[in-house]
Amino acid sequence: MAALQNDTFLRALNREATPYTPVWMMRQAGRYLPEYRESRKTAGSFLDLCKNPHFATEVTLQPLDRYPLLDASILFSDILTLPDAMGLGLYFEEGEGPKFERTLREEAEIKALHVPDMAKLQYVFDAVTQIRKTINGRVPLIGFSGSPWTLATYMVEGKGGTDFLNTKKMAYARPDLLHHILETNTQTVIQYLNAQIAAGAQAVMIFDSWGGALSHNAYIEFSLNYMQKIVAGLTKNAEGKQVPSIVFTKGGALWLEAQANIGADALGLDWTVDIGQARKRVGNQAALQGNLDPAILLSTPEAIEKEVASILASYGHGHGHVFNLGHGITQWTPPENAAAMLEAVRKHSQQYHQ
Ligand code: CP3
């Protein structure tokens, strides 16, 4: 593999010095880009893009080609490839979120759940290797997975966009059943992320998109404890190095002190928290990634620059900040507004790294 030309992202995750604040955008390859919509049309569907390493590579590189100021790339895939490999039957209906043919609610079905054969996910590992080769060292590649809790919400509910009542009911009425799902997901995620690392992922991120829906105690018991197990289970890469990990609970800033103790190198933040206060609460235990409200990218370049400058000022001097959105970029974002954000990060961040 080619030597890395831009290591600012990896250095920031390790809280080492960088000349500016590195930046990438959650969902940076996606529907707001006309070239993505074109590739999706050629491939047939979103899942056809994910399952074909050639297309996954093509769309992963689209934002890098368009925006030279990006400091990281992320594997084009989805967190729901895991429940799909576990036999739940993932599909997408046009204009709607993800759905599953089967749900996990009956005791017998839950007890039959097991870690899938990673060979079913070979297309993901092949995509990682092909992307690494094609990026040719320009920026690092992030691998990722959903958190055990967030995956469980889709497995139990059978779709997204719900209030998680079936999953929460199970948490309180039959915690043993939910723990069986979460433990199986945890072992699956460990194998999945380690296979991505072996295939060439240079950092890994765990998306706990729905952890913020839980109560304090339930978050620790049903989400955070399992993410801690995953971080502890990550293995070294082919060069014998530990790759950095990022844990992101959307709506999770209430629990930053607890998150700071699980051994992750960085914590993702959504836009609800002031990043300067988050930095004080986390101290030297982790780097921070975030946290511009993606809705701001629907506004104007002037408003975007002002918000970017305000987040950078709040974080203040020193290292350990990866700039990002607080959640995925929306499909209605004008691509030139994403460019305005990236330019503002570069322009305003250098003063804090002197
Ligand atoms: O960041 C990237 O560019 C990498 C690609 C990526 C996708 N999904 C592509 C995608 C990543 C990291 C994900 C993670 C993911 N998937 C999460 C966690 C992050 C988050 O947003 O909270 C979740 C909850 C999912 C499940 C999922 N996949 C949903 C809820 C949806 C539909 C929502 C929507 O935006 O339409 C998807 C589909 C999806 N995943 C798309 C993309 C580009 C849109 C598919 C399309 O082209 O129509």
Coordinates of C-alpha atoms and ligand atoms in Angstrom, one line a residue:
M1 CA 0.0 0.0 0.0
A2 CA 1.2 3.6 -0.8
A3 CA 2.6 5.7 2.0
L4 CA 0.1 8.2 3.6
Q5 CA 0.5 11.7 2.3
N6 CA -1.9 13.4 4.6
D7 CA -1.9 12.1 8.2
T8 CA -3.6 15.1 9.9
F9 CA -6.8 13.1 10.7
L10 CA -4.9 10.2 12.3
R11 CA -2.7 12.6 14.2
A12 CA -5.7 14.6 15.5
L13 CA -7.3 11.3 16.7
N14 CA -4.1 10.6 18.6
R15 CA -4.1 14.2 19.9
E16 CA -0.8 15.0 18.2
A17 CA 0.2 18.3 16.6
T18 CA -1.3 19.2 13.2
P19 CA -0.9 22.5 11.2
Y20 CA -4.7 22.9 11.0
T21 CA -7.9 21.1 12.1
P22 CA -8.6 18.1 9.9
V23 CA -12.1 17.7 8.5
W24 CA -14.4 15.1 6.9
M25 CA -18.2 14.9 6.7
M26 CA -20.4 12.1 7.8
R27 CA -22.2 10.7 4.7
Q28 CA -19.8 12.7 2.5
A29 CA -20.6 10.2 -0.4
G30 CA -24.3 10.5 -0.9
R31 CA -27.3 11.9 -2.6
Y32 CA -26.4 15.6 -2.4
L33 CA -23.7 14.9 -5.1
P34 CA -24.9 14.6 -8.7
E35 CA -22.1 12.2 -9.5
Y36 CA -23.3 9.9 -6.7
R37 CA -26.9 10.0 -8.1
E38 CA -25.5 9.1 -11.5
S39 CA -23.5 6.1 -10.1
R40 CA -26.5 4.9 -8.2
K41 CA -28.6 5.0 -11.4
T42 CA -25.9 3.0 -13.3
A43 CA -25.6 0.4 -10.4
G44 CA -29.4 0.0 -10.0
S45 CA -29.8 0.8 -6.3
F46 CA -28.1 1.9 -3.1
L47 CA -27.6 -1.8 -2.1
D48 CA -26.1 -2.6 -5.5
L49 CA -23.5 0.2 -4.8
C50 CA -22.7 -1.2 -1.4
K51 CA -22.4 -4.8 -2.6
N52 CA -20.2 -4.2 -5.6
P53 CA -16.6 -3.2 -4.6
H54 CA -16.0 -1.4 -7.9
F55 CA -19.0 0.9 -7.3
A56 CA -18.3 1.2 -3.6
T57 CA -14.8 2.4 -4.5
E58 CA -16.1 4.8 -7.2
V59 CA -18.5 6.6 -4.8
T60 CA -16.1 6.6 -1.9
L61 CA -13.7 8.6 -4.0
Q62 CA -16.2 11.1 -5.4
P63 CA -16.1 13.5 -2.5
L64 CA -12.3 13.3 -2.4
D65 CA -12.1 14.2 -6.1
R66 CA -14.5 17.1 -5.7
Y67 CA -13.1 18.5 -2.4
P68 CA -9.3 18.5 -2.1
L69 CA -9.6 19.9 1.4
L70 CA -11.1 16.6 2.9
D71 CA -8.6 14.9 5.2
A72 CA -10.3 11.5 5.5
S73 CA -12.4 9.1 3.5
I74 CA -15.0 6.6 4.8
L75 CA -15.9 3.3 3.3
F76 CA -19.1 3.5 1.3
S77 CA -21.4 0.9 2.9
D78 CA -24.1 0.8 5.5
I79 CA -24.4 -0.2 9.2
L80 CA -27.3 -2.5 8.1
T81 CA -25.0 -5.0 6.2
L82 CA -24.7 -6.9 9.5
P83 CA -28.3 -7.7 10.2
D84 CA -28.6 -8.4 6.5
A85 CA -25.8 -11.0 6.8
M86 CA -27.6 -12.4 9.9
G87 CA -30.5 -13.3 7.6
L88 CA -33.0 -10.6 8.4
G89 CA -33.5 -9.5 4.7
L90 CA -32.6 -5.8 4.3
Y91 CA -34.3 -3.8 1.6
F92 CA -35.0 -0.2 0.7
E93 CA -38.2 1.2 -0.7
E94 CA -37.9 4.2 -2.9
G95 CA -38.1 7.4 -0.9
E96 CA -38.3 5.5 2.4
G97 CA -35.7 4.4 5.0
P98 CA -34.4 0.8 5.4
K99 CA -36.7 -2.1 6.1
F100 CA -36.3 -5.8 7.1
E101 CA -38.3 -8.7 5.8
R102 CA -38.1 -10.3 9.3
T103 CA -38.0 -8.9 12.8
L104 CA -36.5 -10.3 16.0
R105 CA -39.3 -10.4 18.6
E106 CA -40.0 -14.1 19.4
E107 CA -37.9 -15.8 22.0
A108 CA -37.1 -18.9 19.8
E109 CA -35.9 -16.6 16.9
I110 CA -33.8 -14.5 19.2
K111 CA -32.1 -17.5 20.7
A112 CA -31.3 -18.8 17.2
L113 CA -29.5 -15.6 16.4
H114 CA -25.7 -16.2 15.9
V115 CA -22.6 -14.5 14.6
P116 CA -22.8 -14.7 10.8
D117 CA -20.0 -16.2 8.7
M118 CA -17.8 -13.2 7.8
A119 CA -17.5 -14.7 4.3
K120 CA -21.0 -13.3 3.7
L121 CA -19.5 -9.8 4.1
Q122 CA -16.5 -10.4 1.9
Y123 CA -17.8 -7.7 -0.5
V124 CA -17.2 -5.1 2.3
F125 CA -13.6 -6.3 3.0
D126 CA -12.9 -6.4 -0.8
A127 CA -14.2 -2.8 -1.0
V128 CA -11.9 -1.7 1.8
T129 CA -8.8 -3.1 0.0
Q130 CA -9.8 -1.8 -3.4
I131 CA -10.5 1.7 -2.0
R132 CA -7.1 1.7 -0.2
K133 CA -5.4 0.9 -3.5
T134 CA -7.3 3.5 -5.4
I135 CA -6.9 6.3 -2.9
N136 CA -3.2 5.6 -3.2
G137 CA -2.2 7.3 0.1
R138 CA -4.0 10.6 -0.4
V139 CA -5.9 10.4 2.9
P140 CA -6.7 7.7 5.4
L141 CA -9.7 5.4 5.1
I142 CA -12.2 5.0 7.9
G143 CA -14.0 1.6 8.4
F144 CA -17.2 1.5 10.4
S145 CA -20.0 -0.4 12.1
G146 CA -23.2 0.3 13.9
S147 CA -23.3 -0.1 17.7
P148 CA -24.9 -3.2 19.1
W149 CA -27.8 -1.2 20.5
T150 CA -28.4 0.8 17.2
L151 CA -28.3 -2.4 15.2
A152 CA -30.7 -4.1 17.7
T153 CA -33.3 -1.3 17.2
Y154 CA -33.4 -2.1 13.5
M155 CA -33.5 -5.8 14.1
V156 CA -36.4 -5.6 16.6
E157 CA -38.4 -2.9 15.0
G158 CA -37.8 -4.1 11.4
K159 CA -37.4 -0.5 10.2
G160 CA -36.0 2.9 11.0
G161 CA -37.9 6.1 12.0
T162 CA -39.8 4.5 15.0
D163 CA -39.8 5.4 18.7
F164 CA -38.1 2.1 19.5
L165 CA -41.0 0.9 21.7
N166 CA -40.6 -2.8 20.9
T167 CA -36.9 -2.7 21.6
K168 CA -37.4 -0.7 24.8
K169 CA -40.2 -3.0 26.0
M170 CA -37.8 -5.9 25.5
A171 CA -35.1 -4.0 27.5
Y172 CA -37.5 -3.8 30.5
A173 CA -39.7 -6.9 30.2
R174 CA -37.1 -9.4 28.9
P175 CA -33.6 -7.9 29.4
D176 CA -32.1 -11.4 29.0
L177 CA -33.4 -11.6 25.4
L178 CA -32.1 -8.1 24.5
H179 CA -28.8 -8.9 26.1
H180 CA -28.6 -12.0 23.9
I181 CA -29.1 -9.9 20.8
L182 CA -26.6 -7.3 22.0
E183 CA -23.9 -9.8 22.9
T184 CA -24.3 -11.5 19.5
N185 CA -24.1 -8.1 17.8
T186 CA -21.0 -7.2 19.9
Q187 CA -19.1 -10.4 18.8
T188 CA -20.2 -9.8 15.2
V189 CA -19.1 -6.2 15.2
I190 CA -15.7 -7.2 16.7
Q191 CA -15.1 -9.7 13.9
Y192 CA -16.4 -7.3 11.3
L193 CA -14.2 -4.3 12.3
N194 CA -11.2 -6.5 12.7
A195 CA -11.7 -7.9 9.2
Q196 CA -12.0 -4.3 7.9
I197 CA -8.7 -3.4 9.8
A198 CA -7.0 -6.5 8.3
A199 CA -8.3 -5.4 4.8
G200 CA -6.8 -1.9 5.2
A201 CA -9.1 0.4 7.3
Q202 CA -6.8 3.0 9.0
A203 CA -9.4 4.0 11.7
V204 CA -12.7 2.7 12.8
M205 CA -15.9 4.4 13.9
I206 CA -18.9 3.0 15.8
F207 CA -22.2 4.7 14.9
D208 CA -24.5 4.6 17.9
S209 CA -27.1 6.7 16.1
W210 CA -30.0 5.9 18.5
G211 CA -28.2 5.5 21.9
G212 CA -29.5 9.0 22.7
A213 CA -33.1 7.6 23.0
L214 CA -32.2 5.7 26.2
S215 CA -32.4 6.7 29.8
H216 CA -29.2 7.2 31.7
N217 CA -29.0 3.7 33.2
A218 CA -30.3 2.0 30.1
Y219 CA -27.6 3.8 28.0
I220 CA -24.8 2.4 30.1
E221 CA -26.3 -1.1 30.3
F222 CA -27.6 -1.6 26.8
S223 CA -25.3 0.6 24.7
L224 CA -22.1 1.9 26.3
N225 CA -20.9 -1.3 28.0
Y226 CA -21.1 -3.2 24.7
M227 CA -19.2 -0.5 22.8
Q228 CA -16.5 -0.7 25.5
K229 CA -16.2 -4.4 24.8
I230 CA -15.8 -3.7 21.1
V231 CA -13.1 -1.2 21.6
A232 CA -11.2 -3.6 23.8
G233 CA -11.6 -6.4 21.2
L234 CA -10.0 -4.4 18.3
T235 CA -6.9 -6.0 16.9
K236 CA -3.8 -4.6 15.4
N237 CA -3.4 -4.0 11.6
A238 CA -1.1 -5.8 9.2
E239 CA 1.8 -3.6 10.2
G240 CA 1.3 -4.4 13.9
K241 CA -0.2 -1.0 14.8
Q242 CA -3.4 -0.4 16.8
V243 CA -5.7 1.8 14.6
P244 CA -7.6 4.6 16.3
S245 CA -11.3 4.2 17.2
I246 CA -14.1 6.8 17.3
V247 CA -17.3 6.3 19.2
F248 CA -20.3 8.4 18.3
T249 CA -23.6 8.4 20.2
K250 CA -26.0 10.8 18.6
G251 CA -27.8 12.7 21.5
G252 CA -25.1 11.3 23.8
A253 CA -23.4 14.4 25.2
L254 CA -25.1 14.0 28.5
W255 CA -22.9 11.0 29.1
L256 CA -19.5 12.3 27.9
E257 CA -17.8 11.6 31.2
A258 CA -18.8 7.9 31.0
Q259 CA -17.9 7.7 27.3
A260 CA -14.5 9.1 28.0
N261 CA -13.7 6.0 30.1
I262 CA -14.3 3.3 27.6
G263 CA -10.9 3.4 25.8
A264 CA -12.0 5.0 22.5
D265 CA -9.4 7.4 21.0
A266 CA -12.1 9.9 20.0
L267 CA -15.7 10.7 20.8
G268 CA -18.1 12.0 18.2
L269 CA -20.4 14.9 19.2
D270 CA -23.7 16.1 17.7
W271 CA -24.5 19.8 17.5
T272 CA -26.5 20.0 20.8
V273 CA -23.3 20.4 22.9
D274 CA -20.8 23.3 23.1
I275 CA -17.6 21.7 22.0
G276 CA -15.5 23.8 24.4
Q277 CA -17.5 22.5 27.3
A278 CA -17.3 19.0 26.0
R279 CA -13.5 19.3 25.8
K280 CA -13.3 20.4 29.5
R281 CA -15.5 17.4 30.5
V282 CA -13.5 14.9 28.5
G283 CA -10.1 16.3 29.4
N284 CA -7.1 14.3 28.1
Q285 CA -9.0 11.1 27.8
A286 CA -10.1 11.4 24.1
A287 CA -10.0 13.5 21.0
L288 CA -13.3 15.1 19.9
Q289 CA -15.0 14.9 16.5
G290 CA -17.8 17.3 15.4
N291 CA -20.0 19.2 15.6
L292 CA -21.7 21.5 13.0
D293 CA -25.4 21.1 12.6
P294 CA -25.8 19.7 9.1
A295 CA -28.8 21.9 8.6
I296 CA -26.5 24.9 8.6
L297 CA -25.2 23.7 5.2
L298 CA -28.6 24.6 3.8
S299 CA -28.0 28.3 4.5
T300 CA -25.4 30.6 3.0
P301 CA -21.5 30.5 2.7
E302 CA -21.4 33.5 5.1
A303 CA -23.6 31.9 7.8
I304 CA -21.6 28.6 7.4
E305 CA -18.3 30.4 7.9
K306 CA -19.6 32.2 11.0
E307 CA -20.7 28.9 12.6
V308 CA -17.5 27.1 11.7
A309 CA -15.4 29.9 13.2
S310 CA -17.5 29.8 16.4
I311 CA -17.0 26.0 16.8
L312 CA -13.2 26.3 16.2
A313 CA -13.1 29.2 18.7
S314 CA -15.0 27.3 21.3
Y315 CA -12.6 24.3 21.0
G316 CA -9.8 26.8 21.3
H317 CA -6.0 26.3 21.0
G318 CA -4.4 23.0 20.8
H319 CA -4.8 19.6 19.1
G320 CA -7.2 16.7 19.3
H321 CA -10.2 18.1 17.3
V322 CA -11.4 16.5 14.0
F323 CA -14.0 18.9 12.5
N324 CA -17.2 17.2 11.2
L325 CA -20.9 17.6 11.1
G326 CA -23.0 16.5 14.1
H327 CA -24.8 13.9 11.9
G328 CA -24.9 13.0 8.2
I329 CA -25.0 15.6 5.5
T330 CA -28.5 16.0 4.2
Q331 CA -29.5 15.2 0.6
W332 CA -30.6 18.8 0.0
T333 CA -27.2 20.3 0.7
P334 CA -25.9 22.4 -2.2
P335 CA -22.4 20.9 -2.9
E336 CA -20.9 24.4 -3.0
N337 CA -22.0 24.9 0.6
A338 CA -20.0 21.8 1.7
A339 CA -17.0 23.4 -0.1
A340 CA -17.6 26.7 1.9
M341 CA -17.5 24.7 5.1
L342 CA -14.3 23.0 4.2
E343 CA -12.6 26.3 3.2
A344 CA -13.8 27.9 6.4
V345 CA -12.3 25.1 8.6
R346 CA -8.9 25.5 6.9
K347 CA -9.0 29.3 7.0
H348 CA -10.0 29.7 10.6
S349 CA -8.3 26.7 12.2
Q350 CA -4.6 27.4 11.6
Q351 CA -4.5 30.1 14.2
Y352 CA -5.3 27.5 16.9
H353 CA -2.4 25.2 16.0
Q354 CA 0.5 27.7 16.4
Ligands
CP3_1 O1 -20.5 8.5 5.6 C1 -20.4 8.0 4.5 O2 -20.3 8.6 3.4 C2 -20.3 6.5 4.4 C3 -21.5 5.8 4.1 C4 -22.6 5.5 5.1 C5 -23.9 5.3 4.7 N1 -24.7 4.9 5.8 C6 -24.4 5.4 3.3 C7 -25.9 5.6 3.1 C8 -22.5 5.4 6.5 C9 -21.4 5.5 7.5 C10 -23.9 5.0 6.9 C11 -24.2 4.6 8.3 C12 -25.6 4.5 8.7 N2 -26.6 3.8 8.0 C13 -26.1 4.9 9.9 C14 -25.3 5.5 11.1 C15 -25.1 6.9 10.8 C16 -26.3 7.8 10.9 O3 -26.7 8.4 9.9 O4 -26.9 7.8 12.0 C17 -27.5 4.5 10.0 C18 -28.5 4.8 11.1 C19 -27.8 3.8 8.7 C20 -29.0 3.2 8.3 C21 -29.6 3.9 7.1 N3 -29.0 3.8 5.8 C22 -30.6 4.8 7.0 C23 -31.5 5.2 8.2 C24 -30.8 5.2 5.7 C25 -31.8 6.0 5.1 C26 -31.7 7.4 5.5 C27 -31.5 8.3 4.4 O5 -30.6 9.2 4.5 O6 -32.2 8.1 3.4 C28 -29.7 4.6 5.0 C29 -29.4 4.7 3.5 C30 -28.1 5.3 3.2 N4 -26.9 4.9 3.8 C31 -27.8 6.2 2.1 C32 -26.4 6.4 2.1 C33 -25.7 7.2 1.1 C34 -28.9 6.8 1.2 C35 -29.2 5.7 0.2 C36 -29.6 6.2 -1.2 O7 -28.7 6.5 -2.0 O8 -30.8 6.4 -1.4

